[in-house]
mmCIF file of C-alpha atoms in Angstrom:
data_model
loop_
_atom_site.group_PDB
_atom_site.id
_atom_site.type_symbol
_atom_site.label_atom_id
_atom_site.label_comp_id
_atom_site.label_asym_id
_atom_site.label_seq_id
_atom_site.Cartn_x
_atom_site.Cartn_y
_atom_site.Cartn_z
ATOM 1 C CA UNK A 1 -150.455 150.042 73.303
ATOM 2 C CA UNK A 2 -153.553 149.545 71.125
ATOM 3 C CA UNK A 3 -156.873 148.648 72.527
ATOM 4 C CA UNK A 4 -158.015 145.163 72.964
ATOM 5 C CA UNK A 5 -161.508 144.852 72.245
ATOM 6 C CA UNK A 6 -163.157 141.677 73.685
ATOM 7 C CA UNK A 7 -165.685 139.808 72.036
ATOM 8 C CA UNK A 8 -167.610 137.444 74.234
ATOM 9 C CA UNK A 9 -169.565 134.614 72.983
ATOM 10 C CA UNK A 10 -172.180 133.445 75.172
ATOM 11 C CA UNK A 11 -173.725 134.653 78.746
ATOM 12 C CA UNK A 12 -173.636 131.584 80.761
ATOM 13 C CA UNK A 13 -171.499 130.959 84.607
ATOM 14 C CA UNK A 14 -168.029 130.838 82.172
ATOM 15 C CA UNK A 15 -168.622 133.698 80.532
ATOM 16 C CA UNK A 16 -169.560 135.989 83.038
ATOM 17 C CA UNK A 17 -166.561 134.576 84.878
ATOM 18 C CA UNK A 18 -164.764 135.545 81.750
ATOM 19 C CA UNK A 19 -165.979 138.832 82.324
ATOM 20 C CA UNK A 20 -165.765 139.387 85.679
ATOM 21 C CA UNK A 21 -161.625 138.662 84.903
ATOM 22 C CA UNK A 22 -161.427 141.185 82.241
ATOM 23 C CA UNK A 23 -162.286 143.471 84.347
ATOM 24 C CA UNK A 24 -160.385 143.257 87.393
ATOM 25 C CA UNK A 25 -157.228 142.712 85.037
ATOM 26 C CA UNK A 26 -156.309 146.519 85.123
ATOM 27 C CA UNK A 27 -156.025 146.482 88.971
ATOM 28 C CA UNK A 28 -154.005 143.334 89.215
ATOM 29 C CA UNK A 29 -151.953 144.234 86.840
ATOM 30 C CA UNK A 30 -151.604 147.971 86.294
ATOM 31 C CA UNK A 31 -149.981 149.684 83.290
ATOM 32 C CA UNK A 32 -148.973 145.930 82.162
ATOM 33 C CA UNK A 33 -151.464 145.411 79.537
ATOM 34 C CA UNK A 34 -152.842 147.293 77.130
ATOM 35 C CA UNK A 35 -156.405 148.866 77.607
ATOM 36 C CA UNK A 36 -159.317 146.373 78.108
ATOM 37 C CA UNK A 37 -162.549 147.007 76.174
ATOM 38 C CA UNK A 38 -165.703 144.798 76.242
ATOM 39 C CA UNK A 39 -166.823 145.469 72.773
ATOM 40 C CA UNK A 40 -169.539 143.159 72.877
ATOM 41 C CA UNK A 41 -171.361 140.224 73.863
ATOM 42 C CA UNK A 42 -173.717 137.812 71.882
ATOM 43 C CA UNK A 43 -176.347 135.582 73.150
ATOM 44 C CA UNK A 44 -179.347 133.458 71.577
ATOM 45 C CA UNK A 45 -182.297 136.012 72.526
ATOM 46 C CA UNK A 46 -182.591 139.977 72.465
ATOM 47 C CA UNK A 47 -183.447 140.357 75.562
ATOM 48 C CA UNK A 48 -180.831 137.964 77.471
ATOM 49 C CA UNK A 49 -178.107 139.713 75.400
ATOM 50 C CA UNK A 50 -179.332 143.309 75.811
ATOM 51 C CA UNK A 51 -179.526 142.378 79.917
ATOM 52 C CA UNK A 52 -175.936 141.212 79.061
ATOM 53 C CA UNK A 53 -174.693 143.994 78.006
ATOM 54 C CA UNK A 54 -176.697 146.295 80.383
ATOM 55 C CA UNK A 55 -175.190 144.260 83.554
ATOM 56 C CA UNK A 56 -171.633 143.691 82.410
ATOM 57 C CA UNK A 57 -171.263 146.951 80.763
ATOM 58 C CA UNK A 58 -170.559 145.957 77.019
ATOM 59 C CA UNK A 59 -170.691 148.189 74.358
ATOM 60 C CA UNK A 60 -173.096 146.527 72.196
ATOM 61 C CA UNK A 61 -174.968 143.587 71.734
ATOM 62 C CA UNK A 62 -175.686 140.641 69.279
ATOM 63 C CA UNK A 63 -177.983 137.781 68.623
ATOM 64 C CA UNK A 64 -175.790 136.654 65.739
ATOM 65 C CA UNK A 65 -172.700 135.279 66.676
ATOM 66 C CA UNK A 66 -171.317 136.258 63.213
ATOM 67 C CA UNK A 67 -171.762 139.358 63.581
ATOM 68 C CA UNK A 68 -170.002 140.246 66.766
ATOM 69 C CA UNK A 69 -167.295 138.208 64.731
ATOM 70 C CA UNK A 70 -167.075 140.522 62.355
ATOM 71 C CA UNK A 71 -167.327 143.658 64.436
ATOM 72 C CA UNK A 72 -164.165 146.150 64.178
ATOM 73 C CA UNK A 73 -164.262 146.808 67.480
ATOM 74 C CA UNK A 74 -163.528 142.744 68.947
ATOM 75 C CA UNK A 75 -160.192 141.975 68.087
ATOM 76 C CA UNK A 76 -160.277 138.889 70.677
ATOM 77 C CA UNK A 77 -162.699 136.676 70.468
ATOM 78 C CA UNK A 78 -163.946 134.822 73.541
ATOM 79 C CA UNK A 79 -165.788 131.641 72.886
ATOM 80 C CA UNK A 80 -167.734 130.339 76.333
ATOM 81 C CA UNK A 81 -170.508 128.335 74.337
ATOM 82 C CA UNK A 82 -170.661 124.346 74.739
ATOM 83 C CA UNK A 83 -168.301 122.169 73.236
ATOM 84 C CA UNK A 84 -170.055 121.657 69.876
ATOM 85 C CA UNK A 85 -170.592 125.452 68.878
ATOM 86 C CA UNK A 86 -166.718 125.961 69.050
ATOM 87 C CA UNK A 87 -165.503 124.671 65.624
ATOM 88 C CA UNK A 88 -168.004 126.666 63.684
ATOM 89 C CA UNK A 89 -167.355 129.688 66.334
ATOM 90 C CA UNK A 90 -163.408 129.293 65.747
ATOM 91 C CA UNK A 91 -162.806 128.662 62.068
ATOM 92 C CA UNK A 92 -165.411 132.375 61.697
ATOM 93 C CA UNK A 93 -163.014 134.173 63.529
ATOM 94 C CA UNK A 94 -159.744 132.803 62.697
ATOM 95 C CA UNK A 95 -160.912 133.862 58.853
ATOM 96 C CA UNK A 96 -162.004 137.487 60.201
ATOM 97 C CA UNK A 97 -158.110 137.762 61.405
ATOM 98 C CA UNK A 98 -159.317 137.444 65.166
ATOM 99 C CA UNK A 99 -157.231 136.317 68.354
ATOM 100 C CA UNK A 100 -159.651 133.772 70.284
ATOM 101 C CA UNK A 101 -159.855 132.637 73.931
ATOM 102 C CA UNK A 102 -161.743 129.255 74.564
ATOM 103 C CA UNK A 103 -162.903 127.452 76.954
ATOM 104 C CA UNK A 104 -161.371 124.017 77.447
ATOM 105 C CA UNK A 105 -161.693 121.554 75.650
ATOM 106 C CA UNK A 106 -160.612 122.734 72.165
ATOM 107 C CA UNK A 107 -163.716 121.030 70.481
ATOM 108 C CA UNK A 108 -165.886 118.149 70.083
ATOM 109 C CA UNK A 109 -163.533 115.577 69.175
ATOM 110 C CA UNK A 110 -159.467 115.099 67.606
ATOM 111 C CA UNK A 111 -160.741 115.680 64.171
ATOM 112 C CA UNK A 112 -161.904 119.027 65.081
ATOM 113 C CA UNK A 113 -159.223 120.178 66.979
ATOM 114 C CA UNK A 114 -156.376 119.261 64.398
ATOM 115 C CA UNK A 115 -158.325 121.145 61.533
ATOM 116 C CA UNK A 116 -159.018 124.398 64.190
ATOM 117 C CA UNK A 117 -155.209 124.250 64.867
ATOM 118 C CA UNK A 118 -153.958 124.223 60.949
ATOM 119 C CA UNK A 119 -156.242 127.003 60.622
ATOM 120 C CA UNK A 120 -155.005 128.815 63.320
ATOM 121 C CA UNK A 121 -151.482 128.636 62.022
ATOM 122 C CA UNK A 122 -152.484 129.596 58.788
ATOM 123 C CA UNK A 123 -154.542 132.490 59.865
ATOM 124 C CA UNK A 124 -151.329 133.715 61.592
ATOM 125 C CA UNK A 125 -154.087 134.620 65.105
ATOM 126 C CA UNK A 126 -152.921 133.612 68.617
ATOM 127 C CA UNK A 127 -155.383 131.279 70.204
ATOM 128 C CA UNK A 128 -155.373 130.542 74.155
ATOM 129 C CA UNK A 129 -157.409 128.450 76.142
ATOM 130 C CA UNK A 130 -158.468 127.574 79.708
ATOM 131 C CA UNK A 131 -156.372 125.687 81.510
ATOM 132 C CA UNK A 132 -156.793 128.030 84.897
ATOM 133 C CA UNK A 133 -155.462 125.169 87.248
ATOM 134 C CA UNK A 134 -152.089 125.924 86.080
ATOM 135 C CA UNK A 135 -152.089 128.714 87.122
ATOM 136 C CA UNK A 136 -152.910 127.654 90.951
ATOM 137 C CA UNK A 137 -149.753 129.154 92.863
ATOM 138 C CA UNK A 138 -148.837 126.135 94.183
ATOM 139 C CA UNK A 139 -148.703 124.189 90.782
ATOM 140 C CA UNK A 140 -146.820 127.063 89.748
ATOM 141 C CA UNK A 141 -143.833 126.513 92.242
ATOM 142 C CA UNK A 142 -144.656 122.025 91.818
ATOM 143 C CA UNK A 143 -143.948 123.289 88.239
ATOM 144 C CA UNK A 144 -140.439 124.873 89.108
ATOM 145 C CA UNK A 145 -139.585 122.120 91.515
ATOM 146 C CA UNK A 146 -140.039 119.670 88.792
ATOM 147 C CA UNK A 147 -137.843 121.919 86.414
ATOM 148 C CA UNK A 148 -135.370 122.306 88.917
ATOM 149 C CA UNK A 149 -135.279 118.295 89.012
ATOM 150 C CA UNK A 150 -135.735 118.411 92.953
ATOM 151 C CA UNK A 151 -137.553 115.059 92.693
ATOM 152 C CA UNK A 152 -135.027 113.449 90.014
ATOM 153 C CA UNK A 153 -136.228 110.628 88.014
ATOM 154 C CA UNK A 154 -140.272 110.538 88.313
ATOM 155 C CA UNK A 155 -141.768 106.919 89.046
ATOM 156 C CA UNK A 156 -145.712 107.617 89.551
ATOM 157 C CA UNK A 157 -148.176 110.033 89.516
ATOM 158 C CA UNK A 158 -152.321 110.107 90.715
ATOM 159 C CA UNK A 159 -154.410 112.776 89.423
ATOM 160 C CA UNK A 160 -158.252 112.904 90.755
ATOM 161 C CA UNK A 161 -160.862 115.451 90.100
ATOM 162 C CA UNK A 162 -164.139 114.326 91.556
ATOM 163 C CA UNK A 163 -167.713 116.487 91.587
ATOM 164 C CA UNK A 164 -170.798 115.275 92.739
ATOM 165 C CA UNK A 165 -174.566 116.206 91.831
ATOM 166 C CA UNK A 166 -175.097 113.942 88.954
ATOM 167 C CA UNK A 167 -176.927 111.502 91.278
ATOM 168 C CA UNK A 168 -180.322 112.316 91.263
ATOM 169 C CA UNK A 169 -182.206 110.232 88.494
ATOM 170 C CA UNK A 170 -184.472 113.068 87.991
ATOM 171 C CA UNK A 171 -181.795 115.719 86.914
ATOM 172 C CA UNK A 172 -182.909 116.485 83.188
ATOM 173 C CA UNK A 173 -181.039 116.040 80.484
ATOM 174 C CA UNK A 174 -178.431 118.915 79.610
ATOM 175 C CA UNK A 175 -176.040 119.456 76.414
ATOM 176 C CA UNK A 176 -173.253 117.812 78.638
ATOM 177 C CA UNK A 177 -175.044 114.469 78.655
ATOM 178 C CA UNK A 178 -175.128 114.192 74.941
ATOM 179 C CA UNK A 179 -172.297 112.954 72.960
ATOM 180 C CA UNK A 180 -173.165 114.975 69.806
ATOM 181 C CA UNK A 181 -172.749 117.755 71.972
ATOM 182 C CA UNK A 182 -170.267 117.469 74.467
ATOM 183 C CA UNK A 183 -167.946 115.549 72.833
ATOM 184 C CA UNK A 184 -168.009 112.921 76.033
ATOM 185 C CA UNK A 185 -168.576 113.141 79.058
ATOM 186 C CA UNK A 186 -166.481 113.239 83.266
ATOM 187 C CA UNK A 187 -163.284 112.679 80.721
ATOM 188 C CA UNK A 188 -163.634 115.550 79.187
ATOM 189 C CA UNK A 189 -165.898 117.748 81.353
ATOM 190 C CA UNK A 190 -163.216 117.500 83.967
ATOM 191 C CA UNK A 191 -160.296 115.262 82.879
ATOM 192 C CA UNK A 192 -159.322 117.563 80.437
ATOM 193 C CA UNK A 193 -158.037 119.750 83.098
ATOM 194 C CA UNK A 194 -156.399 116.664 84.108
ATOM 195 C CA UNK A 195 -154.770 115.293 81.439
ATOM 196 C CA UNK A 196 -153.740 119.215 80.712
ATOM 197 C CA UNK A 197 -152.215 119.159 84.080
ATOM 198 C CA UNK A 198 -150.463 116.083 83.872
ATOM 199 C CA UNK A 199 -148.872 117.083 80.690
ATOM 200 C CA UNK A 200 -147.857 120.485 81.710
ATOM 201 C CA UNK A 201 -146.366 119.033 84.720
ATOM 202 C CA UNK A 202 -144.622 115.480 83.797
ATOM 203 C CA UNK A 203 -144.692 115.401 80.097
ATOM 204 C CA UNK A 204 -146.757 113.969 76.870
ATOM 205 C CA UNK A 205 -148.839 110.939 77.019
ATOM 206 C CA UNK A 206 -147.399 107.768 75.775
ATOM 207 C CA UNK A 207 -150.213 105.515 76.051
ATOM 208 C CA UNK A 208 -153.511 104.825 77.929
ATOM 209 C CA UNK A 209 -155.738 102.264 79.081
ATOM 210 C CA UNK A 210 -159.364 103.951 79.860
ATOM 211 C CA UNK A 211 -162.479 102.512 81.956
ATOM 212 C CA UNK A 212 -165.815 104.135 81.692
ATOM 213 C CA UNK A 213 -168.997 104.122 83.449
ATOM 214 C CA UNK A 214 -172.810 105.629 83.205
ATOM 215 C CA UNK A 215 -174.646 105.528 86.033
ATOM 216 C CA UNK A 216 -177.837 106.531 84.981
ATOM 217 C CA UNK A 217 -178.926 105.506 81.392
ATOM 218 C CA UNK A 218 -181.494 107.963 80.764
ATOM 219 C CA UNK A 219 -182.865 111.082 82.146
ATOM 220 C CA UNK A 220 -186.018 113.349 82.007
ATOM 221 C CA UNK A 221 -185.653 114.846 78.620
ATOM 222 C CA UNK A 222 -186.732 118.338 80.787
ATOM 223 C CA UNK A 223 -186.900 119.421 84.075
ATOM 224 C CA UNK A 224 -190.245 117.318 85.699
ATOM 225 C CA UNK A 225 -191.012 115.273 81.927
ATOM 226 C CA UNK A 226 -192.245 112.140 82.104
ATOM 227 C CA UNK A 227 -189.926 111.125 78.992
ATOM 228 C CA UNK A 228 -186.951 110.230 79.120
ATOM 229 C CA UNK A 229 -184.171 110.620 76.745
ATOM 230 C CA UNK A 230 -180.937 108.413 76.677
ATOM 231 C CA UNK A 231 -177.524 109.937 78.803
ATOM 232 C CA UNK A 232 -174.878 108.858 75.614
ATOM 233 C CA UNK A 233 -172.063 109.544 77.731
ATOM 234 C CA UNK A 234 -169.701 108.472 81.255
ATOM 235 C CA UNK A 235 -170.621 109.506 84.766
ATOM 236 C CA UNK A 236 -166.850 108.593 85.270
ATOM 237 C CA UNK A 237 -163.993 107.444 83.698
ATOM 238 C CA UNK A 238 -160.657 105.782 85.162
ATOM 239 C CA UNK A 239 -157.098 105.950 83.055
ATOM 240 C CA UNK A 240 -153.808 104.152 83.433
ATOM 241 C CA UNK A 241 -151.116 106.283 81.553
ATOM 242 C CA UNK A 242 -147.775 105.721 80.740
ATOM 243 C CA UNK A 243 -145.885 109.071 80.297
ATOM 244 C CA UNK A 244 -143.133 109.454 77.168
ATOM 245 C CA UNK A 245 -140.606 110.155 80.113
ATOM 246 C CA UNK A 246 -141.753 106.674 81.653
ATOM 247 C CA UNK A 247 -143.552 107.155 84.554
ATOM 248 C CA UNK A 248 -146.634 105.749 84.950
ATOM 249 C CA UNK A 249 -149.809 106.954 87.016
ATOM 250 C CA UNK A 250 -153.907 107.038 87.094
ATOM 251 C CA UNK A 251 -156.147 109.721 86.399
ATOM 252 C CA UNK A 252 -160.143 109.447 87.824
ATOM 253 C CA UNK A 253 -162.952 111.953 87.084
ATOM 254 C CA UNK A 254 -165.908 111.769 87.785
ATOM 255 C CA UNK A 255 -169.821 113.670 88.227
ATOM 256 C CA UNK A 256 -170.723 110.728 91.012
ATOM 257 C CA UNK A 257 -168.685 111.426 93.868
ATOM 258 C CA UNK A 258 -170.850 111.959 96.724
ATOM 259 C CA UNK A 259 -170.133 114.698 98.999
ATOM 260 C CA UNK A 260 -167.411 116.140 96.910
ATOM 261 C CA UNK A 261 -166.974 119.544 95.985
ATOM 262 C CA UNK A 262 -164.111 120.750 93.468
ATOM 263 C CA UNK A 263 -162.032 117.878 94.699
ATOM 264 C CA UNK A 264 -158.675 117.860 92.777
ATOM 265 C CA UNK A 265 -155.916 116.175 93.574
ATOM 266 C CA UNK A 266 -152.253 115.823 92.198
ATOM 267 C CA UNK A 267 -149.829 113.310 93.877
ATOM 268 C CA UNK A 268 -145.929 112.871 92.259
ATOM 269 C CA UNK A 269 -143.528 110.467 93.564
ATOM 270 C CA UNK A 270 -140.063 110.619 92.368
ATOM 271 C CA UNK A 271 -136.276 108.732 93.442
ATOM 272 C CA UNK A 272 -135.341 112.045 95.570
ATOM 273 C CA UNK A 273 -138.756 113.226 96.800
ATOM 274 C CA UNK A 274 -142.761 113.257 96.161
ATOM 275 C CA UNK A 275 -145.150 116.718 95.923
ATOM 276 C CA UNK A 276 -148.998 116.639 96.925
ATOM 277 C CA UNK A 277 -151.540 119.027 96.332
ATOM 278 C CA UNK A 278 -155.484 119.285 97.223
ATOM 279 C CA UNK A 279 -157.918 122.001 95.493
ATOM 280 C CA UNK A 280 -159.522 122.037 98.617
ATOM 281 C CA UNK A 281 -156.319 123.308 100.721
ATOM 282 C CA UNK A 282 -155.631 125.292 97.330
ATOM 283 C CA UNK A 283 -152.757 127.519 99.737
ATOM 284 C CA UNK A 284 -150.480 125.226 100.054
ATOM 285 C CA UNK A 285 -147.834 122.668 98.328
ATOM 286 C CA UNK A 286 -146.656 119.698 100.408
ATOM 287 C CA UNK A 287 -143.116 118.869 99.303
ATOM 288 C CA UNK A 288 -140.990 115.810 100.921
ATOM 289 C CA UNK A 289 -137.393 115.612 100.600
ATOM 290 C CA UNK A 290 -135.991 112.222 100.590
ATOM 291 C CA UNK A 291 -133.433 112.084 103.541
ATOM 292 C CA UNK A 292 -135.074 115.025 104.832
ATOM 293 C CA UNK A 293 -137.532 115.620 108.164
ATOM 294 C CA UNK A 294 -140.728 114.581 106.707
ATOM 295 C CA UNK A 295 -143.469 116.162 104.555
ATOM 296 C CA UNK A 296 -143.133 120.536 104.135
ATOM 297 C CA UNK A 297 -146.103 122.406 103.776
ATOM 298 C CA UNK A 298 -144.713 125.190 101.400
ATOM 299 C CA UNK A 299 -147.128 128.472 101.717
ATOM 300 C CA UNK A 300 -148.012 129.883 98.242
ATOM 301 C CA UNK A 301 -150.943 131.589 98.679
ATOM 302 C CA UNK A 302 -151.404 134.461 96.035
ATOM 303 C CA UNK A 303 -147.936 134.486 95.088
ATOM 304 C CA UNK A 304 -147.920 136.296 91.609
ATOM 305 C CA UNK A 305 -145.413 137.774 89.851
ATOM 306 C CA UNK A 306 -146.019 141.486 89.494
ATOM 307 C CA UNK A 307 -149.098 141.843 90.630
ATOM 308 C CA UNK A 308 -150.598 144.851 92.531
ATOM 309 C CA UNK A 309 -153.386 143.325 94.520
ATOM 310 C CA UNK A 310 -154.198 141.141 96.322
ATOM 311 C CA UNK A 311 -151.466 141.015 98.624
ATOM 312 C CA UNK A 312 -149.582 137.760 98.311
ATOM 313 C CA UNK A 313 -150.029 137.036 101.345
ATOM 314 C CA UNK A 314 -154.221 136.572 100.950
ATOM 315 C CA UNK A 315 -156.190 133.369 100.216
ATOM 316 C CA UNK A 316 -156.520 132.282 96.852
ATOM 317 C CA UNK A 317 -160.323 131.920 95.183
ATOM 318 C CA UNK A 318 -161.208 130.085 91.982
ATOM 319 C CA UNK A 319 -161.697 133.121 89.693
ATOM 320 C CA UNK A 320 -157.986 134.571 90.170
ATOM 321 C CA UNK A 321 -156.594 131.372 88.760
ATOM 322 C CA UNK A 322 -159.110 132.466 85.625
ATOM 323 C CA UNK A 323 -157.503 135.964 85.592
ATOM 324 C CA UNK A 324 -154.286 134.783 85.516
ATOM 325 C CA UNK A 325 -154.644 132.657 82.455
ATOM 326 C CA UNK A 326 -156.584 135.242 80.713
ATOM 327 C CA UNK A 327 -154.235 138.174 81.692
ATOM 328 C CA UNK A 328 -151.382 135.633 80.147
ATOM 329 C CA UNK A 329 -152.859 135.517 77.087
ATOM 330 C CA UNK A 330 -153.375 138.987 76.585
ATOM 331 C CA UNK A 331 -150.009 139.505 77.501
ATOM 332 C CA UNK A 332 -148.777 137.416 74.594
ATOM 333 C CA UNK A 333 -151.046 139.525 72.639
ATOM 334 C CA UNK A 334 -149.405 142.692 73.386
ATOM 335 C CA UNK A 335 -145.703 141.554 73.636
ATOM 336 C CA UNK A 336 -146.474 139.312 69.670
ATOM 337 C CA UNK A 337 -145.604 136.173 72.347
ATOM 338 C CA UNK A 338 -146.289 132.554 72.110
ATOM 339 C CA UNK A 339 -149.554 131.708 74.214
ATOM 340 C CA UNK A 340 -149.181 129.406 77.491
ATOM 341 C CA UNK A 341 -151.412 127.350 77.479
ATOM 342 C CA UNK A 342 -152.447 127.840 73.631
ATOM 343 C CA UNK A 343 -154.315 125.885 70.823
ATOM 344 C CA UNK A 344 -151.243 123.052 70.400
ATOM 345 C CA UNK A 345 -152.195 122.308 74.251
ATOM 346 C CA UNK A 346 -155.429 121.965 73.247
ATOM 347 C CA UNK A 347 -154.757 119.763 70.486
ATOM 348 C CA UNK A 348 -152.747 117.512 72.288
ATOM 349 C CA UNK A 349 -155.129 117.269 75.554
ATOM 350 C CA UNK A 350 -158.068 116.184 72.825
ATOM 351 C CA UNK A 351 -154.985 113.633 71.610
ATOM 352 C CA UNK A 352 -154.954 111.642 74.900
ATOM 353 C CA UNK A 353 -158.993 111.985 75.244
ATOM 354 C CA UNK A 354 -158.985 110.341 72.015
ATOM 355 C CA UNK A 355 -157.020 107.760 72.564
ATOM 356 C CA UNK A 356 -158.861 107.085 76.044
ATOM 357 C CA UNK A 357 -162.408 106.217 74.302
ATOM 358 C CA UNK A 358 -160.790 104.363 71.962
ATOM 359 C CA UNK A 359 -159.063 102.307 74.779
ATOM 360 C CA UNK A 360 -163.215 102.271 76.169
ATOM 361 C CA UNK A 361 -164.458 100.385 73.579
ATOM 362 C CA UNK A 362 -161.409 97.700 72.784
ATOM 363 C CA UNK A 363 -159.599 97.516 76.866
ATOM 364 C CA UNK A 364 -156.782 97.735 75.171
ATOM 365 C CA UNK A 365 -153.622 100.284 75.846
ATOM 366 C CA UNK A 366 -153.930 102.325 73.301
ATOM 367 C CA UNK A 367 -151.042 105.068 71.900
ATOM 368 C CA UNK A 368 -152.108 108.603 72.101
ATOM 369 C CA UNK A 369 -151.270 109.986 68.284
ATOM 370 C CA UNK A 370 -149.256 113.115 67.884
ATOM 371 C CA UNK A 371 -150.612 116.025 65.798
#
């Protein structure tokens, strides 16, 4: 199988996550993919992408993003810069005839995202992003339960991811703060996984009804400055949903929830049976059977198909959901396979966040548009 060279855009906690995954991916999953290459890495500065490259072992480095772009030896380009460098990032390698992995969400705003998905199609490259929580063992098998139909018709649903350390009035300003950059903010910092989660689960979004709220107004423009610059987007954000298959349920993210950690939570409740699951007890689904014995705690663990190591038997951690969903896209790579998630699931995720600012400003339910 021929090499696939990666191509990492940016240096920060994703992308040396990113990194970290690539290369583990040969011992999970040995003789199942083709060889992994870090071809290189771009940052903003010399020296942060020559330390780059000189701590993750990539074969060269770049200060122009274009340039690693157009480098014969990246065939897959990663892109792990903020939200509003994707489109720009995307479109460059889509027209150099380049496979891209992105970090969620797809890009700054609906607009963006349809145009980066008509290109994609048209460029005839495979695009993936980073939806890792599907790839939780225990949303797998909630996934196969729900195909199965073990729960029968679905009524409700409550999705919650809640992070804290937003609180302090004298945390400076950061690109996730600023609407021009971010694209919005709890809603799409962490409800994207959300609303990804919900779809891949239940179904497409029918229609929303969003609440927003910021905290804090306006933060130190820099760590310790006495000006202050204004915060242009939520702390949190609430959203009713009604689901194309008709159930109904909430969704809640938010930066303000003191004494949270990664704090997500799923709860389904259907005519023959409900399914719960917490991030924080991330080895387990709890299953009840209507007519049953009360609530099973089903043991998933590290159960993954094919893989060498760890055993499945072993705890799960946070980064070997990110491996799987990177060594699934390479997979579709190598086997000319459709991506799961990939750039349509992307589209449709900034569909429903779309709808849910609209819905913001009027209080209105608002229809999520189809692409």
């Amino acid at each position: 199988m021929k090499p696939i060279g990666i191509g990492l855009l940016g240096y920060g906690a994703i992308g040396k996550i990113h990194t970290l995954c690539y290369k583990e991916l040969g011992l999970l999953y040995p003789g199942q993919l083709p060889e992994i290459r870090l071809a290189g890495v771009s940052t903003r500065s010399e020296d942060s992408a020559r330390a780059a490259a000189e701590q993750a072992g990539f074969a060269r480095w770049f200060t122009r993003p274009e340039e690693l772009i157009r480098d014969e030896q990246a065939s897959l380009i990663d892109c792990s810069l903020p939200n509003h460098l994707h489109r720009d990032m995307l479109l460059q390698a889509f027209a150099a005839g380049k496979h891209v992995y992105c970090e969620k969400p797809l890009a700054l705003d609906a607009a963006q995202a349809r145009e980066l998905a008509q290109a994609a199609r048209r460029a005839g490259v495979k695009v993936g992003l980073t939806f890792n929580f599907r790839f939780i063992p225990a949303l797998m098998r909630a996934k196969q339960l729900l195909e199965q139909g073990v729960l029968g018709r679905i009524y409700s649903f409550r999705a919650e991811f809640l992070h804290t350390g937003y609180q302090d009035p004298e945390r400076p300003m950061s690109w996730r703060l600023r609407k021009e950059q971010s694209g919005g903010g709890a809603l799409v910092d962490l409800g994207s996984h959300l609303i990804d989660l919900v779809r891949h689960l239940l179904g497409e979004f029918q229609e929303v009804r969003c609440l927003l709220k910021t905290y804090i107004p306006e933060r130190p423009k820099s760590k310790g400055s006495p000006v202050k610059e204004p915060v242009t987007v939520e702390d949190a954000a609430w959203l009713e949903a009604r689901l194309a298959g008709g159930a109904i349920g909430t969704l809640e993210a938010t930066r303000f929830a003191t004494g949270a950690l990664d704090d997500l939570n799923i709860e389904i409740y259907g005519e023959k049976g409900a399914l719960r699951f917490a991030l924080m007890e991330a080895n387990w689904l709890h299953w009840y059977e209507a007519g049953g014995s009360g609530w099973k705690r089903l043991e998933t663990v590290q159960h993954y198909p094919g893989a060498a190591i760890p055993s499945p038997r072993s705890f799960l951690g946070w980064t070997r959901t990110h491996a799987e969903n990177q060594y699934r896209f390479l997979r579709a790579i190598a086997e000319n396979a459709k991506p799961e998630p990939d750039i349509v699931d992307g589209l449709r995720a900034q569909l429903v966040l779309e709808a849910a600012y609209r819905s913001a400003e009027t209080g209105a339910w608002t229809a999520v548009e189809r692409e």
